[in-house]
Tab-separated table of C-alpha atoms and ligand atoms in Angstrom:
chain	number	residue	atom	x	y	z
A	3	MET	CA	1.956	25.682	-21.317
A	4	SER	CA	0.198	22.516	-20.215
A	5	ARG	CA	-3.491	22.954	-19.307
A	6	VAL	CA	-3.045	19.985	-16.824
A	7	LEU	CA	-3.095	20.897	-12.973
A	8	HIS	CA	0.078	18.935	-12.333
A	9	ARG	CA	1.220	17.349	-8.956
A	10	SER	CA	3.657	20.158	-8.732
A	11	PHE	CA	3.624	23.818	-10.529
A	12	LYS	CA	7.792	23.539	-10.062
A	13	HIS	CA	8.289	20.549	-12.142
A	14	ALA	CA	8.238	19.760	-15.708
A	15	TYR	CA	7.208	16.320	-16.452
A	16	PRO	CA	8.146	13.972	-19.216
A	17	VAL	CA	5.403	12.772	-21.416
A	18	ALA	CA	4.874	9.173	-21.301
A	19	VAL	CA	3.769	7.591	-24.864
A	20	SER	CA	4.381	4.080	-24.964
A	21	SER	CA	5.054	0.967	-22.563
A	22	SER	CA	5.852	-2.650	-22.983
A	23	GLY	CA	7.046	-5.238	-20.302
A	24	CYS	CA	8.792	-3.576	-17.622
A	25	GLU	CA	9.643	-0.441	-19.632
A	26	ILE	CA	7.846	3.140	-19.875
A	27	ILE	CA	8.951	4.977	-22.988
A	28	ASP	CA	8.762	9.003	-23.058
A	29	SER	CA	8.354	11.576	-26.033
A	30	GLU	CA	11.986	11.792	-26.507
A	31	GLY	CA	12.549	8.161	-26.701
A	32	LYS	CA	14.190	7.724	-23.514
A	33	ARG	CA	13.588	4.334	-21.831
A	34	TYR	CA	12.827	3.919	-17.971
A	35	ILE	CA	12.845	0.467	-16.315
A	36	ASP	CA	9.521	0.725	-14.026
A	37	GLY	CA	11.443	0.017	-10.937
A	38	SER	CA	8.253	0.712	-8.812
A	39	SER	CA	5.417	-0.298	-11.161
A	40	GLY	CA	4.637	3.370	-10.662
A	41	ALA	CA	3.445	3.270	-7.099
A	42	ALA	CA	3.350	-0.696	-6.745
A	43	VAL	CA	0.498	-0.605	-9.554
A	44	SER	CA	1.551	-2.455	-12.602
A	45	SER	CA	2.535	-5.894	-11.187
A	46	LEU	CA	1.927	-7.676	-14.568
A	47	GLY	CA	4.208	-5.132	-16.264
A	48	HIS	CA	2.791	-2.880	-19.310
A	49	ASN	CA	1.064	-3.690	-22.411
A	50	HIS	CA	0.294	-7.344	-21.742
A	51	PRO	CA	-1.782	-8.461	-24.912
A	52	GLU	CA	-4.183	-10.618	-23.366
A	53	VAL	CA	-5.187	-8.050	-20.670
A	54	VAL	CA	-5.627	-5.578	-23.588
A	55	GLN	CA	-7.704	-8.078	-25.285
A	56	ALA	CA	-9.745	-8.778	-22.600
A	57	ILE	CA	-10.465	-5.279	-22.153
A	58	LYS	CA	-11.121	-4.504	-25.569
A	59	ARG	CA	-13.766	-7.651	-25.648
A	60	GLN	CA	-15.416	-6.251	-22.773
A	61	LEU	CA	-15.681	-2.677	-24.429
A	62	GLU	CA	-17.354	-4.271	-27.372
A	63	GLU	CA	-20.014	-6.124	-25.377
A	64	LEU	CA	-20.837	-3.704	-22.326
A	65	ALA	CA	-18.661	-0.820	-21.114
A	66	TYR	CA	-21.081	0.521	-18.237
A	67	ALA	CA	-24.529	-0.318	-16.653
A	68	HIS	CA	-25.254	1.523	-13.645
A	69	THR	CA	-25.222	-0.749	-10.394
A	70	SER	CA	-28.594	0.624	-9.225
A	71	PHE	CA	-30.096	-1.209	-12.436
A	72	PHE	CA	-28.032	-4.095	-12.960
A	73	SER	CA	-25.048	-6.447	-11.958
A	74	SER	CA	-22.735	-7.335	-14.856
A	75	ALA	CA	-20.686	-10.713	-15.619
A	76	PRO	CA	-17.395	-9.044	-14.983
A	77	ALA	CA	-18.242	-7.889	-11.595
A	78	GLU	CA	-19.620	-11.128	-10.531
A	79	ALA	CA	-16.663	-13.262	-11.792
A	80	LEU	CA	-14.042	-10.818	-10.345
A	81	ALA	CA	-16.023	-11.058	-6.866
A	82	GLU	CA	-15.926	-14.968	-7.214
A	83	ASP	CA	-12.295	-15.217	-8.147
A	84	LEU	CA	-11.365	-12.795	-5.045
A	85	ILE	CA	-13.204	-14.379	-2.615
A	86	ALA	CA	-12.303	-17.785	-3.676
A	87	HIS	CA	-8.833	-16.827	-2.972
A	88	ALA	CA	-9.435	-14.519	0.173
A	89	PRO	CA	-8.549	-15.117	3.692
A	90	PRO	CA	-11.120	-17.326	5.560
A	91	HIS	CA	-14.560	-16.003	6.247
A	92	PHE	CA	-14.840	-13.337	3.298
A	93	GLU	CA	-18.138	-13.474	1.640
A	94	LEU	CA	-18.372	-10.307	-0.578
A	95	SER	CA	-16.804	-7.530	-2.318
A	96	GLN	CA	-17.649	-4.255	-3.590
A	97	PHE	CA	-15.624	-2.575	-6.601
A	98	LEU	CA	-14.655	1.090	-6.571
A	99	SER	CA	-12.319	2.984	-8.625
A	100	SER	CA	-9.503	4.290	-6.214
A	101	GLY	CA	-7.878	3.136	-3.083
A	102	SER	CA	-8.978	6.223	-1.021
A	103	GLU	CA	-12.464	5.066	-2.082
A	104	ALA	CA	-12.164	1.577	-0.821
A	105	VAL	CA	-11.055	2.906	2.635
A	106	GLU	CA	-13.891	5.539	2.654
A	107	ALA	CA	-16.089	2.456	2.053
A	108	ALA	CA	-14.408	0.630	4.792
A	109	LEU	CA	-14.916	3.162	7.167
A	110	LYS	CA	-18.446	3.652	6.651
A	111	LEU	CA	-19.346	-0.080	6.389
A	112	ALA	CA	-17.916	-0.399	10.002
A	113	ARG	CA	-19.780	2.281	11.202
A	114	GLN	CA	-22.889	1.012	9.723
A	115	TYR	CA	-22.527	-2.656	10.919
A	116	HIS	CA	-22.244	-1.263	14.593
A	117	LEU	CA	-25.423	0.853	14.037
A	118	GLU	CA	-26.992	-2.304	12.815
A	119	ARG	CA	-26.039	-4.486	15.602
A	120	GLY	CA	-27.670	-1.688	18.029
A	121	GLU	CA	-24.226	-0.323	19.075
A	122	ALA	CA	-24.779	3.343	17.820
A	123	SER	CA	-21.939	4.915	19.955
A	124	ARG	CA	-19.023	3.063	17.842
A	125	ARG	CA	-17.764	5.829	15.720
A	126	ILE	CA	-14.160	6.244	16.856
A	127	PHE	CA	-11.521	4.911	14.462
A	128	ILE	CA	-7.871	4.244	15.592
A	129	ALA	CA	-4.917	4.432	13.395
A	130	ARG	CA	-1.504	4.132	13.444
A	131	GLN	CA	1.453	6.705	12.833
A	132	HIS	CA	3.189	6.877	9.546
A	133	SER	CA	0.381	5.309	7.570
A	134	TYR	CA	-1.147	6.268	4.671
A	135	HIS	CA	-4.773	5.034	3.524
A	136	GLY	CA	-5.516	7.807	0.911
A	137	ASN	CA	-6.397	11.437	0.143
A	138	THR	CA	-10.323	11.793	0.498
A	139	LEU	CA	-11.199	13.290	3.607
A	140	GLY	CA	-12.164	9.939	5.667
A	141	ALA	CA	-8.890	8.233	4.370
A	142	LEU	CA	-6.852	11.420	4.914
A	143	ALA	CA	-8.311	11.454	8.530
A	144	VAL	CA	-7.165	8.146	9.189
A	145	SER	CA	-3.845	8.385	7.743
A	146	GLY	CA	-0.664	9.248	9.748
A	147	ARG	CA	1.236	10.714	7.204
A	148	GLU	CA	1.701	14.645	8.604
A	149	SER	CA	2.534	16.449	5.587
A	150	ALA	CA	-0.544	15.088	3.514
A	151	ARG	CA	-2.756	16.112	6.444
A	152	ALA	CA	-1.152	19.398	7.541
A	153	PRO	CA	-3.333	21.741	5.307
A	154	PHE	CA	-6.421	20.339	5.474
A	155	GLN	CA	-6.073	19.476	9.323
A	156	PRO	CA	-9.441	21.665	10.231
A	157	LEU	CA	-11.483	19.427	7.756
A	158	LEU	CA	-10.397	16.141	9.048
A	159	MET	CA	-12.408	14.093	11.482
A	160	PRO	CA	-10.684	13.515	14.734
A	161	VAL	CA	-9.025	9.917	14.784
A	162	SER	CA	-7.179	8.342	17.296
A	163	ARG	CA	-3.672	7.237	16.756
A	164	VAL	CA	-1.364	4.588	18.091
A	165	SER	CA	2.566	3.865	17.032
A	166	ALA	CA	3.574	1.955	13.607
A	167	CYS	CA	5.293	-1.283	14.126
A	168	TYR	CA	8.692	0.195	13.271
A	169	GLU	CA	11.292	-1.990	14.436
A	170	TYR	CA	14.045	-0.039	12.844
A	171	ARG	CA	13.571	3.001	14.694
A	172	ASP	CA	11.233	2.072	17.594
A	173	ARG	CA	12.164	-1.231	18.859
A	174	ASP	CA	14.396	-0.903	22.120
A	175	SER	CA	17.774	-2.717	21.961
A	176	ARG	CA	16.971	-4.506	25.260
A	177	GLU	CA	13.666	-5.444	23.927
A	178	THR	CA	12.741	-8.965	21.911
A	179	GLN	CA	10.588	-8.750	18.773
A	180	GLU	CA	7.992	-10.598	20.969
A	181	GLU	CA	8.362	-8.079	23.769
A	182	TYR	CA	8.080	-5.121	21.505
A	183	ALA	CA	4.805	-6.604	19.930
A	184	LYS	CA	3.373	-7.167	23.050
A	185	ARG	CA	4.046	-3.529	23.737
A	186	LEU	CA	2.540	-2.297	20.782
A	187	ALA	CA	-0.543	-4.498	21.481
A	188	GLU	CA	-0.937	-3.022	25.060
A	189	GLU	CA	-0.724	0.399	23.597
A	190	LEU	CA	-3.814	-0.508	21.163
A	191	GLU	CA	-5.623	-1.959	24.098
A	192	ALA	CA	-4.973	1.189	26.494
A	193	GLU	CA	-6.039	3.501	23.519
A	194	ILE	CA	-9.230	1.438	23.224
A	195	LEU	CA	-9.924	1.473	26.991
A	196	ARG	CA	-9.161	5.360	26.890
A	197	GLN	CA	-11.626	6.194	24.246
A	198	GLY	CA	-14.214	3.640	25.791
A	199	PRO	CA	-14.617	0.287	24.002
A	200	GLU	CA	-18.313	1.205	23.443
A	201	ASN	CA	-17.490	3.900	21.249
A	202	VAL	CA	-14.340	2.445	19.101
A	203	ALA	CA	-15.549	1.213	15.677
A	204	ALA	CA	-12.498	-0.014	14.075
A	205	PHE	CA	-8.633	-0.248	13.934
A	206	ILE	CA	-6.810	0.164	10.586
A	207	ALA	CA	-3.778	-0.639	9.482
A	208	GLU	CA	-1.437	-1.392	6.524
A	209	THR	CA	-0.450	-4.998	6.611
A	210	VAL	CA	2.978	-3.877	5.381
A	211	VAL	CA	3.307	-0.224	5.436
A	212	GLY	CA	4.115	1.079	1.900
A	213	ALA	CA	4.675	4.438	0.730
A	214	THR	CA	4.940	6.464	4.184
A	215	LEU	CA	7.459	4.033	5.804
A	216	GLY	CA	8.842	1.997	2.667
A	217	ALA	CA	8.130	-1.461	3.022
A	218	VAL	CA	7.906	-1.934	6.538
A	219	ALA	CA	6.183	-5.402	7.607
A	220	ALA	CA	5.340	-5.875	11.246
A	221	VAL	CA	7.464	-7.995	13.772
A	222	PRO	CA	6.335	-11.757	14.143
A	223	GLY	CA	3.002	-11.954	16.342
A	224	TYR	CA	2.301	-8.301	16.182
A	225	PHE	CA	-0.985	-8.779	14.248
A	226	LYS	CA	-2.064	-11.710	16.012
A	227	GLN	CA	-1.892	-9.553	19.494
A	228	VAL	CA	-3.852	-7.009	17.675
A	229	ARG	CA	-6.689	-9.375	16.322
A	230	ALA	CA	-6.818	-10.562	19.928
A	231	VAL	CA	-7.058	-6.877	21.232
A	232	CYS	CA	-9.780	-5.965	18.752
A	233	ASP	CA	-11.820	-9.256	19.340
A	234	ARG	CA	-11.745	-8.628	23.078
A	235	TYR	CA	-13.300	-5.480	22.656
A	236	GLY	CA	-15.666	-5.984	19.522
A	237	VAL	CA	-13.741	-3.703	17.427
A	238	LEU	CA	-13.285	-4.245	13.770
A	239	LEU	CA	-10.149	-4.879	12.260
A	240	ILE	CA	-9.485	-3.241	8.863
A	241	LEU	CA	-6.443	-4.341	6.742
A	242	ASP	CA	-5.416	-1.635	3.963
A	243	GLU	CA	-3.873	-3.949	1.502
A	244	VAL	CA	-4.155	-1.300	-1.398
A	245	MET	CA	-0.402	-1.481	-1.926
A	246	CYS	CA	0.726	-4.531	-0.218
A	247	GLY	CA	-1.933	-6.762	-1.276
A	248	MET	CA	-2.632	-8.786	-4.694
A	249	GLY	CA	0.659	-10.563	-4.531
A	250	ARG	CA	3.201	-7.832	-3.981
A	251	THR	CA	4.611	-9.356	-0.858
A	252	GLY	CA	4.842	-12.853	-2.300
A	253	THR	CA	1.428	-14.045	-1.160
A	254	LEU	CA	-1.876	-12.834	-2.877
A	255	TYR	CA	-2.969	-11.275	0.572
A	256	ALA	CA	-0.153	-9.808	2.681
A	257	CYS	CA	-2.235	-10.783	5.929
A	258	GLU	CA	-1.622	-14.573	4.981
A	259	GLN	CA	2.117	-14.272	6.077
A	260	GLU	CA	0.777	-12.923	9.365
A	261	GLY	CA	-1.594	-16.054	10.037
A	262	ILE	CA	-4.545	-13.829	10.946
A	263	SER	CA	-7.800	-13.071	8.879
A	264	PRO	CA	-9.233	-9.342	9.471
A	265	ASP	CA	-12.679	-8.055	9.115
A	266	LEU	CA	-12.595	-5.983	6.207
A	267	ILE	CA	-9.757	-5.542	3.275
A	268	THR	CA	-9.315	-2.875	1.045
A	269	LEU	CA	-7.420	-3.497	-2.230
A	270	ALA	CA	-6.565	-1.340	-5.383
A	271	LYS	CA	-3.217	-0.891	-7.285
A	272	GLY	CA	-2.210	-4.488	-8.163
A	273	LEU	CA	-5.703	-5.445	-8.604
A	274	GLY	CA	-6.270	-3.856	-11.832
A	275	ALA	CA	-2.287	-3.447	-12.276
A	276	GLY	CA	-2.757	0.010	-14.059
A	277	TYR	CA	-4.845	-1.406	-16.898
A	278	VAL	CA	-7.878	-0.167	-15.180
A	279	PRO	CA	-8.704	2.063	-12.118
A	280	LEU	CA	-9.992	-0.327	-9.782
A	281	SER	CA	-10.165	-0.741	-6.194
A	282	ALA	CA	-12.195	-3.468	-3.567
A	283	LEU	CA	-13.600	-3.684	-0.430
A	284	LEU	CA	-13.658	-7.414	0.850
A	285	VAL	CA	-16.238	-7.846	3.612
A	286	ARG	CA	-16.411	-10.860	6.107
A	287	ALA	CA	-19.469	-12.968	6.201
A	288	GLU	CA	-20.611	-11.877	9.715
A	289	ILE	CA	-20.634	-8.084	8.417
A	290	ALA	CA	-22.563	-9.017	5.061
A	291	ASP	CA	-24.910	-11.169	7.321
A	292	CYS	CA	-25.534	-8.431	9.645
A	293	LEU	CA	-26.711	-5.887	7.015
A	294	ARG	CA	-28.583	-8.586	5.031
A	295	ARG	CA	-30.738	-9.484	8.066
A	296	GLY	CA	-30.933	-5.515	9.426
A	297	SER	CA	-31.278	-2.869	6.786
A	298	GLY	CA	-30.612	-4.871	3.753
A	299	ALA	CA	-28.479	-2.132	2.245
A	300	PHE	CA	-24.999	-0.924	2.457
A	301	ARG	CA	-25.982	2.945	2.403
A	302	HIS	CA	-22.905	3.715	0.286
A	303	GLY	CA	-22.700	3.975	-3.518
A	304	GLN	CA	-21.114	5.768	-6.410
A	305	THR	CA	-21.583	6.000	-10.096
A	306	PHE	CA	-18.601	4.026	-11.012
A	307	LEU	CA	-19.373	1.007	-8.555
A	308	GLY	CA	-18.492	-2.400	-10.227
A	309	HIS	CA	-17.550	-0.924	-13.586
A	310	PRO	CA	-17.631	-3.870	-16.029
A	311	LEU	CA	-14.734	-2.644	-17.916
A	312	ALA	CA	-12.260	-2.321	-15.043
A	313	CYS	CA	-13.742	-5.615	-13.567
A	314	ALA	CA	-13.032	-7.432	-16.818
A	315	GLY	CA	-9.500	-5.882	-16.909
A	316	ALA	CA	-8.804	-6.901	-13.331
A	317	LEU	CA	-10.041	-10.260	-13.701
A	318	ALA	CA	-7.676	-11.133	-16.578
A	319	VAL	CA	-4.931	-9.687	-14.547
A	320	GLN	CA	-5.620	-11.980	-11.805
A	321	GLN	CA	-6.287	-15.128	-13.847
A	322	ILE	CA	-3.035	-14.565	-15.569
A	323	ILE	CA	-0.998	-14.009	-12.500
A	324	ARG	CA	-2.120	-17.246	-11.208
A	325	ARG	CA	-2.046	-19.244	-14.441
A	326	ASP	CA	1.557	-17.920	-15.381
A	327	GLY	CA	2.998	-18.634	-11.819
A	328	TRP	CA	3.993	-15.001	-11.295
A	329	LEU	CA	3.800	-15.181	-7.516
A	330	GLU	CA	6.338	-17.527	-7.491
A	331	ASN	CA	8.409	-15.277	-9.639
A	332	VAL	CA	7.751	-12.670	-6.937
A	333	ARG	CA	9.029	-15.029	-4.159
A	334	ARG	CA	11.939	-15.801	-6.457
A	335	GLN	CA	13.187	-12.596	-7.660
A	336	GLY	CA	12.529	-11.060	-4.293
A	337	GLU	CA	15.173	-13.250	-3.006
A	338	ARG	CA	17.520	-11.861	-5.504
A	339	MET	CA	16.486	-8.540	-5.203
A	340	GLN	CA	17.113	-8.650	-1.437
A	341	SER	CA	20.564	-10.223	-1.737
A	342	ARG	CA	21.320	-7.815	-4.546
A	343	LEU	CA	20.368	-4.694	-2.550
A	344	ARG	CA	22.364	-5.862	0.274
A	345	GLU	CA	25.616	-6.681	-1.712
A	346	ARG	CA	25.402	-3.278	-3.303
A	347	LEU	CA	23.982	-1.139	-0.386
A	348	GLY	CA	24.581	-3.275	2.898
A	349	ASP	CA	27.612	-1.368	3.741
A	350	HIS	CA	26.920	1.937	2.249
A	351	PRO	CA	27.699	4.656	4.898
A	352	PHE	CA	24.084	6.233	4.054
A	353	VAL	CA	22.123	3.584	4.144
A	354	GLY	CA	20.529	2.789	7.539
A	355	ASP	CA	17.996	0.033	6.839
A	356	ILE	CA	17.022	-2.197	3.626
A	357	ARG	CA	13.738	-4.089	4.581
A	358	GLY	CA	10.844	-5.713	2.727
A	359	ARG	CA	8.989	-8.636	1.531
A	360	GLY	CA	8.589	-10.340	-2.032
A	361	LEU	CA	8.906	-7.553	-4.660
A	362	PHE	CA	8.468	-4.666	-2.344
A	363	TRP	CA	11.531	-3.330	-0.605
A	364	GLY	CA	12.193	-0.200	1.249
A	365	ILE	CA	15.867	1.452	1.698
A	366	GLU	CA	16.019	3.849	4.474
A	367	LEU	CA	18.712	6.585	4.013
A	368	VAL	CA	20.511	8.259	7.151
A	369	ALA	CA	23.100	10.576	7.581
A	370	ASP	CA	24.619	8.808	10.366
A	371	ARG	CA	24.447	4.862	10.404
A	372	ASP	CA	25.020	4.652	14.460
A	373	SER	CA	22.864	7.110	15.683
A	374	LYS	CA	20.419	6.797	12.709
A	375	ALA	CA	20.128	10.734	12.231
A	376	PRO	CA	18.397	11.508	9.155
A	377	PHE	CA	19.636	14.334	6.733
A	378	ALA	CA	18.139	17.814	7.149
A	379	ALA	CA	14.792	17.742	5.199
A	380	ASP	CA	15.581	20.677	3.183
A	381	LEU	CA	18.152	18.792	1.287
A	382	ALA	CA	15.488	16.743	-0.180
A	383	LEU	CA	17.674	13.553	-0.451
A	384	ASN	CA	14.769	11.455	-1.612
A	385	ALA	CA	14.017	13.697	-4.444
A	386	LEU	CA	17.503	13.867	-5.492
A	387	VAL	CA	17.486	9.954	-5.689
A	388	LYS	CA	14.357	10.187	-7.798
A	389	ARG	CA	15.981	12.794	-10.143
A	390	GLU	CA	19.177	10.675	-10.521
A	391	ALA	CA	17.439	7.586	-10.933
A	392	MET	CA	15.219	8.886	-13.693
A	393	SER	CA	18.396	10.314	-15.594
A	394	ALA	CA	19.844	6.885	-15.483
A	395	GLY	CA	16.525	5.291	-16.720
A	396	LEU	CA	15.071	4.051	-13.822
A	397	LEU	CA	11.894	4.793	-11.975
A	398	VAL	CA	11.719	4.160	-8.035
A	399	TYR	CA	9.023	5.425	-5.484
A	400	PRO	CA	10.995	8.142	-2.930
A	401	MET	CA	9.408	9.630	0.137
A	402	GLY	CA	10.387	12.136	2.734
A	403	GLY	CA	9.257	12.368	6.441
A	404	THR	CA	10.367	8.675	7.110
A	405	VAL	CA	11.420	9.584	10.856
A	406	ASN	CA	8.694	11.916	12.231
A	407	GLY	CA	6.602	13.241	8.874
A	408	ARG	CA	9.344	15.937	8.237
A	409	GLN	CA	12.532	14.463	8.524
A	410	GLY	CA	13.826	11.119	6.963
A	411	ASP	CA	14.318	9.639	3.458
A	412	HIS	CA	13.339	6.447	1.996
A	413	ILE	CA	13.130	4.856	-1.403
A	414	LEU	CA	10.302	2.040	-2.167
A	415	ILE	CA	11.244	-0.370	-4.878
A	416	ALA	CA	8.376	-2.390	-6.383
A	417	PRO	CA	9.098	-3.671	-9.766
A	418	PRO	CA	6.581	-5.844	-11.903
A	419	PHE	CA	6.249	-9.357	-10.877
A	420	ILE	CA	7.273	-10.355	-14.636
A	421	VAL	CA	10.966	-9.114	-13.768
A	422	ASP	CA	14.007	-11.555	-14.550
A	423	GLU	CA	17.510	-11.573	-13.195
A	424	LYS	CA	18.728	-9.302	-15.536
A	425	ILE	CA	16.049	-6.472	-14.822
A	426	VAL	CA	16.791	-6.977	-11.211
A	427	ASP	CA	20.458	-6.466	-11.461
A	428	ALA	CA	19.743	-3.491	-13.602
A	429	ILE	CA	17.412	-1.840	-11.214
A	430	VAL	CA	20.156	-2.468	-8.280
A	431	GLU	CA	22.907	-1.110	-10.337
A	432	ARG	CA	21.027	2.014	-11.424
A	433	LEU	CA	19.597	2.490	-7.964
A	434	GLY	CA	23.048	2.155	-6.199
A	435	HIS	CA	24.493	4.804	-8.641
A	436	ALA	CA	21.479	7.231	-8.144
A	437	ILE	CA	21.970	6.667	-4.114
A	438	ASP	CA	25.802	7.446	-4.461
A	439	VAL	CA	25.428	10.374	-6.727
A	440	ALA	CA	22.408	11.928	-4.471
A	441	THR	CA	24.308	11.130	-1.185
A	442	ASN	CA	27.451	12.389	-2.062
A	443	GLU	CA	25.664	15.759	-2.878
A	444	VAL	CA	23.650	16.281	0.106
A	445	ALA	CA	26.723	14.865	2.454
A	446	SER	CA	28.904	17.625	0.698
A	447	LYS	CA	26.426	20.233	1.348
A	448	SER	CA	25.591	19.190	4.869
A	449	GLY	CA	29.301	17.979	6.053
A	450	ALA	CA	28.154	14.416	6.862
A	451	ARG	CA	30.898	11.503	6.794
B	514	LIG	N1	-4.361	2.987	0.957
B	514	LIG	C1	-2.944	2.691	0.936
B	514	LIG	C2	-2.109	1.706	1.648
B	514	LIG	C3	-2.088	3.268	-0.323
B	514	LIG	O1	-0.826	3.267	-0.427
B	514	LIG	C4	-3.028	4.065	-0.866
B	514	LIG	C5	-1.969	4.968	-2.107
B	514	LIG	O2	-0.935	4.954	-2.073
B	514	LIG	C6	-4.175	4.228	-0.831
B	514	LIG	C7	-4.677	3.860	0.368
B	514	LIG	C8	-4.942	5.578	-1.709
B	514	LIG	O3	-5.113	4.950	-3.101
B	514	LIG	P1	-5.682	5.785	-4.017
B	514	LIG	O4	-4.359	6.691	-4.493
B	514	LIG	O5	-5.555	4.966	-5.145
B	514	LIG	O6	-6.765	6.673	-3.806
């Protein structure tokens, strides 16, 4: 019996023993194409020799030094590197270990900023439905994934919530994209006014919604309007790019494609690309300045802040991605992924929507394409697709609850940036097969046609 507290008591997990490029190999010798980079993590693929070397070198020099005593060369260099390529007006970055921790730090920094500006009443966070910001209590409180929140509801701080920008289901067919964006911006403004602008600290959103909806980008103009509403009321804009940032959507920061710059950005996953656990909070100059002139300290710290080993690994990852032009490959192979997915699944009777950017794609499964009705949640279609894909040697990232937190299924595809045409085609072929088998199984159980 395993002594690991696994995610599920009902499931036997194969044991991963090695990995290389776009593949993970288990203890039985079975090879899996990593079609989701885990959870959009392994952007540079597995076992890149230069990253391994950079980590080894750092380990031999300095593995750890507590940040209450020291800074370190890798933390300084990584911060320089991130800020040099960040959206305008960003100045500082704090390094933590997980996406959830970066979100916690963002919430606390937003609160402290308002406090130090003499606006102590600003304490309310506004977040969106169908969002995921992490599993620690603050990050879960702002998350809009009902299944993750439900057992812990009594422990979560109250958070005010507005609609996601989810065009496939929520844009009225008589509405243009522009009108839809305007409606959502007005909803945010109305919520700020309802709470009292003097009480609202920040609005938090994923620039491209990842796990909870499956690679859903906003309609054009949405984030420009959101930025304007936040500015009008002194509300900070936090963009959570833990999953969609660091090149996943074809630009280093997903918000570059929205033409706006937020106040705080959270990063993780692709930052260290799975070689190291690392996340970051990026801070805009005005906020840094306010604390510098005020209390002189961010009242938040953790033991593994700025871990030198993690920063050295992430710096190597980011330098290699830039040097070898992997973001260009994200855009090029992303185009191929899109056209191959549309060819193979565009007319599939149980595929409702195919959406995404770069190498970040979501496929929403439905029982009926016209009504967009989902399959019953207890059929667990997304889990069946995962099972079939794994048996065909493919890893994809499925999720349920797409429609309303309980019903609906989607599959997230997010392969390493180093994929070539052959791997993209193999991912689509194996995924197509898994979707065929799984949807046939649930359709025959539920009588869907
Ligand atoms: N924010 C987003 C957008 C995420 O997708 C995730 C994880 O999936 C998190 C935050 C939490 O990150 P972690 O699981 O590293 O705590």
